[in-house]
Short mmCIF file of C-alpha atoms and ligand atoms in Angstrom, two decimals:
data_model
loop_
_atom_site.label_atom_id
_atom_site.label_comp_id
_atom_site.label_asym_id
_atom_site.label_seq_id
_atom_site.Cartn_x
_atom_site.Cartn_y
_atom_site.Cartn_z
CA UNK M 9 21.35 -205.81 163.38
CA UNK M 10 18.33 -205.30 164.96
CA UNK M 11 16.03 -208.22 166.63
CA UNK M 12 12.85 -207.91 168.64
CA UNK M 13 11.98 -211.42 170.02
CA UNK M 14 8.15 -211.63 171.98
CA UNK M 15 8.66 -208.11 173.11
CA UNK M 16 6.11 -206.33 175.59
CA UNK M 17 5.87 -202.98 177.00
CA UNK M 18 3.38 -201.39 178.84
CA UNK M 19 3.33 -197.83 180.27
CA UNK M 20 1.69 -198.44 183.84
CA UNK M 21 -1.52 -200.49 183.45
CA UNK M 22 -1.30 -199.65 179.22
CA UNK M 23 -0.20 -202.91 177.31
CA UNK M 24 1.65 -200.89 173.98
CA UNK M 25 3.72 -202.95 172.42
CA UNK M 26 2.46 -206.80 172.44
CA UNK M 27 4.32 -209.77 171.62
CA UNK M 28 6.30 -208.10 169.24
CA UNK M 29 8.86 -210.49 167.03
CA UNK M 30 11.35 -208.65 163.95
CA UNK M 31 14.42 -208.93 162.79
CA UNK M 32 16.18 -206.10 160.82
CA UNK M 33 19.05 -206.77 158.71
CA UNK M 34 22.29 -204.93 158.23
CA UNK M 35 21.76 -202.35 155.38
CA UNK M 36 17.48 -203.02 155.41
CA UNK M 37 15.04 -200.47 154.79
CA UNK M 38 12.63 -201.33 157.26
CA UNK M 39 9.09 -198.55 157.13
CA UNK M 40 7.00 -198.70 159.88
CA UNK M 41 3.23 -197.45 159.00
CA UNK M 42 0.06 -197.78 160.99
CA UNK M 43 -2.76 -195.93 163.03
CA UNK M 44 -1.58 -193.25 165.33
CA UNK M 45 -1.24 -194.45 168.65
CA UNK M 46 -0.51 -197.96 167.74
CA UNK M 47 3.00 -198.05 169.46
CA UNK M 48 4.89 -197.21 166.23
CA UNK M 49 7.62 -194.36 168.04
CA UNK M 50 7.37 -196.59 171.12
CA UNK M 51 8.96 -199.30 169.10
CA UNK M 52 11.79 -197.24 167.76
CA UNK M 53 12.18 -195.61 170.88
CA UNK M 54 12.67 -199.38 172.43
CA UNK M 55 15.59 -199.69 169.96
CA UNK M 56 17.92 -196.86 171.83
CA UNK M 57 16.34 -197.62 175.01
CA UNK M 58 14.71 -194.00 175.42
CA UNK M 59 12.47 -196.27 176.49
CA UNK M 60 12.74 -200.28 178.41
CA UNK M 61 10.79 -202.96 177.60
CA UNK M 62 9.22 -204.94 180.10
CA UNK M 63 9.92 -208.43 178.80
CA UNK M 64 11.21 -210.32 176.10
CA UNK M 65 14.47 -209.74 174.49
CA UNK M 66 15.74 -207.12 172.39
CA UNK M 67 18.92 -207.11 170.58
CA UNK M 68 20.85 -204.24 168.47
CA UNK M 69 24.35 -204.60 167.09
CA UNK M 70 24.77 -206.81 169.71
CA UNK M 71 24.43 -204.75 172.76
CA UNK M 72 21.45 -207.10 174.70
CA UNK M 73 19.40 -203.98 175.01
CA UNK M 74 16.86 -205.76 177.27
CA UNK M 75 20.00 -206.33 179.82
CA UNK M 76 20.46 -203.86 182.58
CA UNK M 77 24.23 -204.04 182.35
CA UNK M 78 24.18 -202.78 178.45
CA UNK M 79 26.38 -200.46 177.39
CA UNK M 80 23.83 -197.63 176.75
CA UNK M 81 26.25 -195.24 175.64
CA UNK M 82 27.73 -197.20 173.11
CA UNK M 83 24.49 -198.74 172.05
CA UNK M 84 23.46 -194.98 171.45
CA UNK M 85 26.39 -193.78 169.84
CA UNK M 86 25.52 -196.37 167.36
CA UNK M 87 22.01 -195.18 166.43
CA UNK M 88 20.96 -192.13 164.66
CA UNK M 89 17.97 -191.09 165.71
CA UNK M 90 15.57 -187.83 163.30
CA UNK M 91 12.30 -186.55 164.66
CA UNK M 92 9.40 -185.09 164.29
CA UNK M 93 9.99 -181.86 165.52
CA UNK M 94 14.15 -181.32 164.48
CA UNK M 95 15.23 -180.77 168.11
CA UNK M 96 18.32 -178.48 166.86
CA UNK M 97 19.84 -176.02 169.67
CA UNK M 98 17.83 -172.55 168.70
CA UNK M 99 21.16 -170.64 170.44
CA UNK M 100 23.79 -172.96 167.88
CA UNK M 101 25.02 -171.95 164.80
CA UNK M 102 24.09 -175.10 162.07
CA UNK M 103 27.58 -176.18 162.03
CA UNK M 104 27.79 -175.96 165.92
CA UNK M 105 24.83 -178.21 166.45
CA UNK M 106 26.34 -180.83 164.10
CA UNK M 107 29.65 -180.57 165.91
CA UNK M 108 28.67 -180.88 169.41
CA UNK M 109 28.64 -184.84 169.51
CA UNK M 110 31.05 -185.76 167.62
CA UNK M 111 33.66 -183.18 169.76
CA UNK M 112 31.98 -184.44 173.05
CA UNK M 113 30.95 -187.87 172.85
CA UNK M 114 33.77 -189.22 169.83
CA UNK M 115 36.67 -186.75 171.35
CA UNK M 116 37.02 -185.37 167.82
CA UNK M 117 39.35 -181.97 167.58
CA UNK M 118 37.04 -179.34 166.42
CA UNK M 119 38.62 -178.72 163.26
CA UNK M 120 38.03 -182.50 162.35
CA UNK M 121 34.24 -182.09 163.21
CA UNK M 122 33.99 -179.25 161.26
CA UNK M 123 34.91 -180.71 158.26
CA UNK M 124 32.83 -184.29 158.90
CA UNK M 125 30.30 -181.49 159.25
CA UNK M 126 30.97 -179.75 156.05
CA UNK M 127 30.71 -183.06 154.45
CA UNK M 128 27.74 -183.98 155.59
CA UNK M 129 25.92 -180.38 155.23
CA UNK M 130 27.13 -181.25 151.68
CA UNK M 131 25.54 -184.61 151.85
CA UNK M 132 22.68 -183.32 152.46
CA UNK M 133 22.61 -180.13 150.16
CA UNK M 134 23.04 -177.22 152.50
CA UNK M 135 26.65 -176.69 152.85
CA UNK M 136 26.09 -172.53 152.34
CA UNK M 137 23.72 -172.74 155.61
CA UNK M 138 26.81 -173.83 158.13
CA UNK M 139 27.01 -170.79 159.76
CA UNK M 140 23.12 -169.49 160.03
CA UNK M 141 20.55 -170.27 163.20
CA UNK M 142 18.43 -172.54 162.92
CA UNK M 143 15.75 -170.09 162.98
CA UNK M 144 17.00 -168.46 159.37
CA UNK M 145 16.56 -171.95 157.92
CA UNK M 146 12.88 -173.68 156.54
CA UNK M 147 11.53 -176.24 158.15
CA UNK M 148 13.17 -178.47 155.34
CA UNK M 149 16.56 -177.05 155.65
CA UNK M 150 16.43 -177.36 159.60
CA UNK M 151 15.14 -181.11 158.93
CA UNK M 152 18.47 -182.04 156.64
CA UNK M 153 20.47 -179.97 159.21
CA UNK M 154 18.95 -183.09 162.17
CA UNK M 155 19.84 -185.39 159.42
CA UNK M 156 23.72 -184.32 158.65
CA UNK M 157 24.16 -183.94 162.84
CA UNK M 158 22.68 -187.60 163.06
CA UNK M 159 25.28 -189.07 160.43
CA UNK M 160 27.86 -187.12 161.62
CA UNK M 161 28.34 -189.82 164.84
CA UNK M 162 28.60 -192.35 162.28
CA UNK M 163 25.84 -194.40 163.26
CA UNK M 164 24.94 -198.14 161.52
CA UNK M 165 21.56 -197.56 162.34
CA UNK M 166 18.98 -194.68 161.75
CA UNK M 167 15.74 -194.47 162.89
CA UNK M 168 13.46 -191.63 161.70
CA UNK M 169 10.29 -190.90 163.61
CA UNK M 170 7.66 -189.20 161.12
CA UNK M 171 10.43 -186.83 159.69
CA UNK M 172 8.45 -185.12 157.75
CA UNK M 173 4.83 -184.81 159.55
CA UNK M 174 5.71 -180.97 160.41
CA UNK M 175 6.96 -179.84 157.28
CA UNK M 176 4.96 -177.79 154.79
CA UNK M 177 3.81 -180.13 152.16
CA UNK M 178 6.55 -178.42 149.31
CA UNK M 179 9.55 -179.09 152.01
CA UNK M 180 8.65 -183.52 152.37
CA UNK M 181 10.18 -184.18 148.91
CA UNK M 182 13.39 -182.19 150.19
CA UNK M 183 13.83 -184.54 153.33
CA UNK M 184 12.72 -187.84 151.77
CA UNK M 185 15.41 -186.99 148.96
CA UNK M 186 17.77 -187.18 151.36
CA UNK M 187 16.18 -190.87 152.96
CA UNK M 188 16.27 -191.86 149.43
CA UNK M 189 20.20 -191.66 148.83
CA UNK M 190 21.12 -192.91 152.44
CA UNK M 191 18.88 -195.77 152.00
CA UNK M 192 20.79 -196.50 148.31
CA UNK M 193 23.99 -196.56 150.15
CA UNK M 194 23.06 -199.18 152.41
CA UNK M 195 22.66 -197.45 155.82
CA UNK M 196 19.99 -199.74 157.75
CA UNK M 197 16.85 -197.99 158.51
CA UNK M 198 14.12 -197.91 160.38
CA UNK M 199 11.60 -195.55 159.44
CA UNK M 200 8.07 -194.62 161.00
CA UNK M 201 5.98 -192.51 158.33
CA UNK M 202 3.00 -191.65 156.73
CA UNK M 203 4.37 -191.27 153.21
CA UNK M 204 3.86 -194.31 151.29
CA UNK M 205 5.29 -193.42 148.07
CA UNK M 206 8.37 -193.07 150.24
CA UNK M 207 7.49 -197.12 151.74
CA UNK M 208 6.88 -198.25 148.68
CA UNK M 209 9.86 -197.21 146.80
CA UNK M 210 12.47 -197.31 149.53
CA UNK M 211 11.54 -200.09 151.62
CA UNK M 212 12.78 -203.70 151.88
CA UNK M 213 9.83 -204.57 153.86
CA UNK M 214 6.70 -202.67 155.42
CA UNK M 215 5.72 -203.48 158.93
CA UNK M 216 2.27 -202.51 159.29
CA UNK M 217 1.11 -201.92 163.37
CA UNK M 218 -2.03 -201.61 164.72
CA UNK M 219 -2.89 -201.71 169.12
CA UNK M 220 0.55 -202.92 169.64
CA UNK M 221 0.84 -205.50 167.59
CA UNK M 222 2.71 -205.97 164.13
CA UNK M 223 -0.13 -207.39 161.99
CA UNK M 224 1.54 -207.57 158.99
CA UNK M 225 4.91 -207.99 157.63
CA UNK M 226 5.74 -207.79 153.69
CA UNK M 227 7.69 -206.72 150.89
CA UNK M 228 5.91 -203.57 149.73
CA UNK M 229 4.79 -204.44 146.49
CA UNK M 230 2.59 -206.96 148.36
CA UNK M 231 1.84 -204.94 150.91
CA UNK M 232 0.16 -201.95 148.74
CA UNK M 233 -1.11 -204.23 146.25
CA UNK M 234 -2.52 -207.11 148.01
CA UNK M 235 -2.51 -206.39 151.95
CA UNK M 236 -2.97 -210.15 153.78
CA UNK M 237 -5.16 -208.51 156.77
CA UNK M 238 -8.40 -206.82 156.90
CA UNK M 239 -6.84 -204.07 159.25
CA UNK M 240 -4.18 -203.11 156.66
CA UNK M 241 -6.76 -203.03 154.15
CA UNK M 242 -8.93 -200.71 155.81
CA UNK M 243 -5.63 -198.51 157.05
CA UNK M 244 -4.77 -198.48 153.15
CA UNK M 245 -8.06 -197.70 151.97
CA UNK M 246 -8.18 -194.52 154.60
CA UNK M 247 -4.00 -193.13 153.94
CA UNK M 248 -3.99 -193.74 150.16
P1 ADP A 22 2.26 -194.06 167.62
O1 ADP A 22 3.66 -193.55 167.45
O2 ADP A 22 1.95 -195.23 166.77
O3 ADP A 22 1.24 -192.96 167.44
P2 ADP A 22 2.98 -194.31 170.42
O4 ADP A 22 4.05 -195.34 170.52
O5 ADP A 22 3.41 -192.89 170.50
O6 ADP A 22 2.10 -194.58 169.12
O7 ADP A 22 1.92 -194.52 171.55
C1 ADP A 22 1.17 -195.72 171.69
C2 ADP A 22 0.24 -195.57 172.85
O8 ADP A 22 0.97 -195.47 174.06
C3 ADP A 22 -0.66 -194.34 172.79
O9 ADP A 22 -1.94 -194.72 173.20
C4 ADP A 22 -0.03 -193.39 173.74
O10 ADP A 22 -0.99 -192.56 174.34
C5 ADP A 22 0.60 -194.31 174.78
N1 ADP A 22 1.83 -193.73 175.35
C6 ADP A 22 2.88 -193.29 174.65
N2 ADP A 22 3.85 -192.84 175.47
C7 ADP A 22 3.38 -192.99 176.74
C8 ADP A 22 3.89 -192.71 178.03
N3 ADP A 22 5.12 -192.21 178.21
N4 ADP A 22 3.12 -193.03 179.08
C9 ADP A 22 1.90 -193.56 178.93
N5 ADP A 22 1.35 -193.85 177.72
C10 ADP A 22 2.07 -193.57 176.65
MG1 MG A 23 4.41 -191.73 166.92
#
């Protein structure tokens, strides 16, 4: 679904992403954990091309991404993409922000999106909160509500960038619940994030990044048990 062969970027005279090789399978968990600054939301944001690589090849759902011809609106249509900060339209009613892309960019009738909306509000266990402001909503709530308007394009691929980083500590288990059941239903997934009892029980594999460069690669049990490299070690040793 997803495959990164000898990729490099650089921002300017900044080398961030080095050599980087991965290949994500349909319906994977893949959770992407190191030091800040180590090119972890550069990577994802490689995937949807919000940002280009400068060499190498990069392939997802077989749009050539590294191409110049690509079909960058398809390729995007394709991807889900969560936040940080939610990014929801302060001036849009809950059920209007989820709406918006699926009437605009999918040419769905707006009773249709309303009710792929409904069923994802359900999804994601807010349904009563369609027609409040984002403002009216926790930081939680608005974090499902990003969630439900990402699924509602339909996407085979999600990628979540530290989702829940700026959510009060009682709000993460809320957000990750909802992770949890989309990962169980096989949606592939890449996911940058501090939480490791999130890695560790939802991921297939753990990449583990550090100065651009994927240092490790493993299964998590190994990875949290018995980390190959020194770096992850001492990463480990500091998040856990
Ligand atoms: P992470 O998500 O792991 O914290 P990032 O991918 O955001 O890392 O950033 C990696 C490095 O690239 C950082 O040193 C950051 O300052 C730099 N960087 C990120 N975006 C840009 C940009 N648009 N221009 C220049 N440097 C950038
Ligand atoms: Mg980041």
């Amino acid at each position: 679904m997803i495959s990164f062969q000898q990729v490099e970027k650089h921002y300017g005279d900044f080398h961030v992403l080095k050599g980087i090789s991965l290949s994500i399978k349909q319906g994977e968990v893949v959770v992407v954990v190191g030091p800040s600054g180590s090119g972890k939301s550069t990577l994802l944001r490689c995937i949807n091309r919000l940002e280009t690589i400068t060499s190498g090849e990069l392939t997802v759902n077989e749009c050539k991404v590294s191409n110049k011809k690509a079909d960058i609106n398809k390729l995007r249509r394709d991807i889900g993409m969560v936040f940080q900060h939610f990014n929801l339209y302060p001036h849009k009613k809950v059920i209007d922000n989820i709406t918006l892309a699926p009437v605009k960019v999918l040419g769905l009738s707006k009773k249709e999106a309303e009710e792929t909306a409904m069923y994802y509000l359900e999804k994601v266990g807010i349904p009563d909160k369609a027609s409040s402001y984002p403002s009216q909503l926790s930081g939680g709530q608005q974090q499902r509500v990003a969630i439900a308007r990402g699924l509602a394009m339909k996407p085979k691929i999600m990628l979540f960038d530290e989702p829940t980083s700026a959510l009060d500590p009682e709000m993460v288990g809320e957000v990750l619940d909802v992770m949890k059941a989309l990962a169980h239903e096989g949606m592939t997934m890449v996911v940058v994030t501090h939480e490791m009892g999130f890695a560790r029980e939802v991921a297939d594999r753990v990449v583990f990044m550090d100065k651009g460069q994927i240092v490790e690669e493993s299964p998590p049990e190994a990875f949290f048990v018995n980390p190959r490299e020194e770096r992850a070690r001492l990463f480990l040793k500091r998040v856990l």
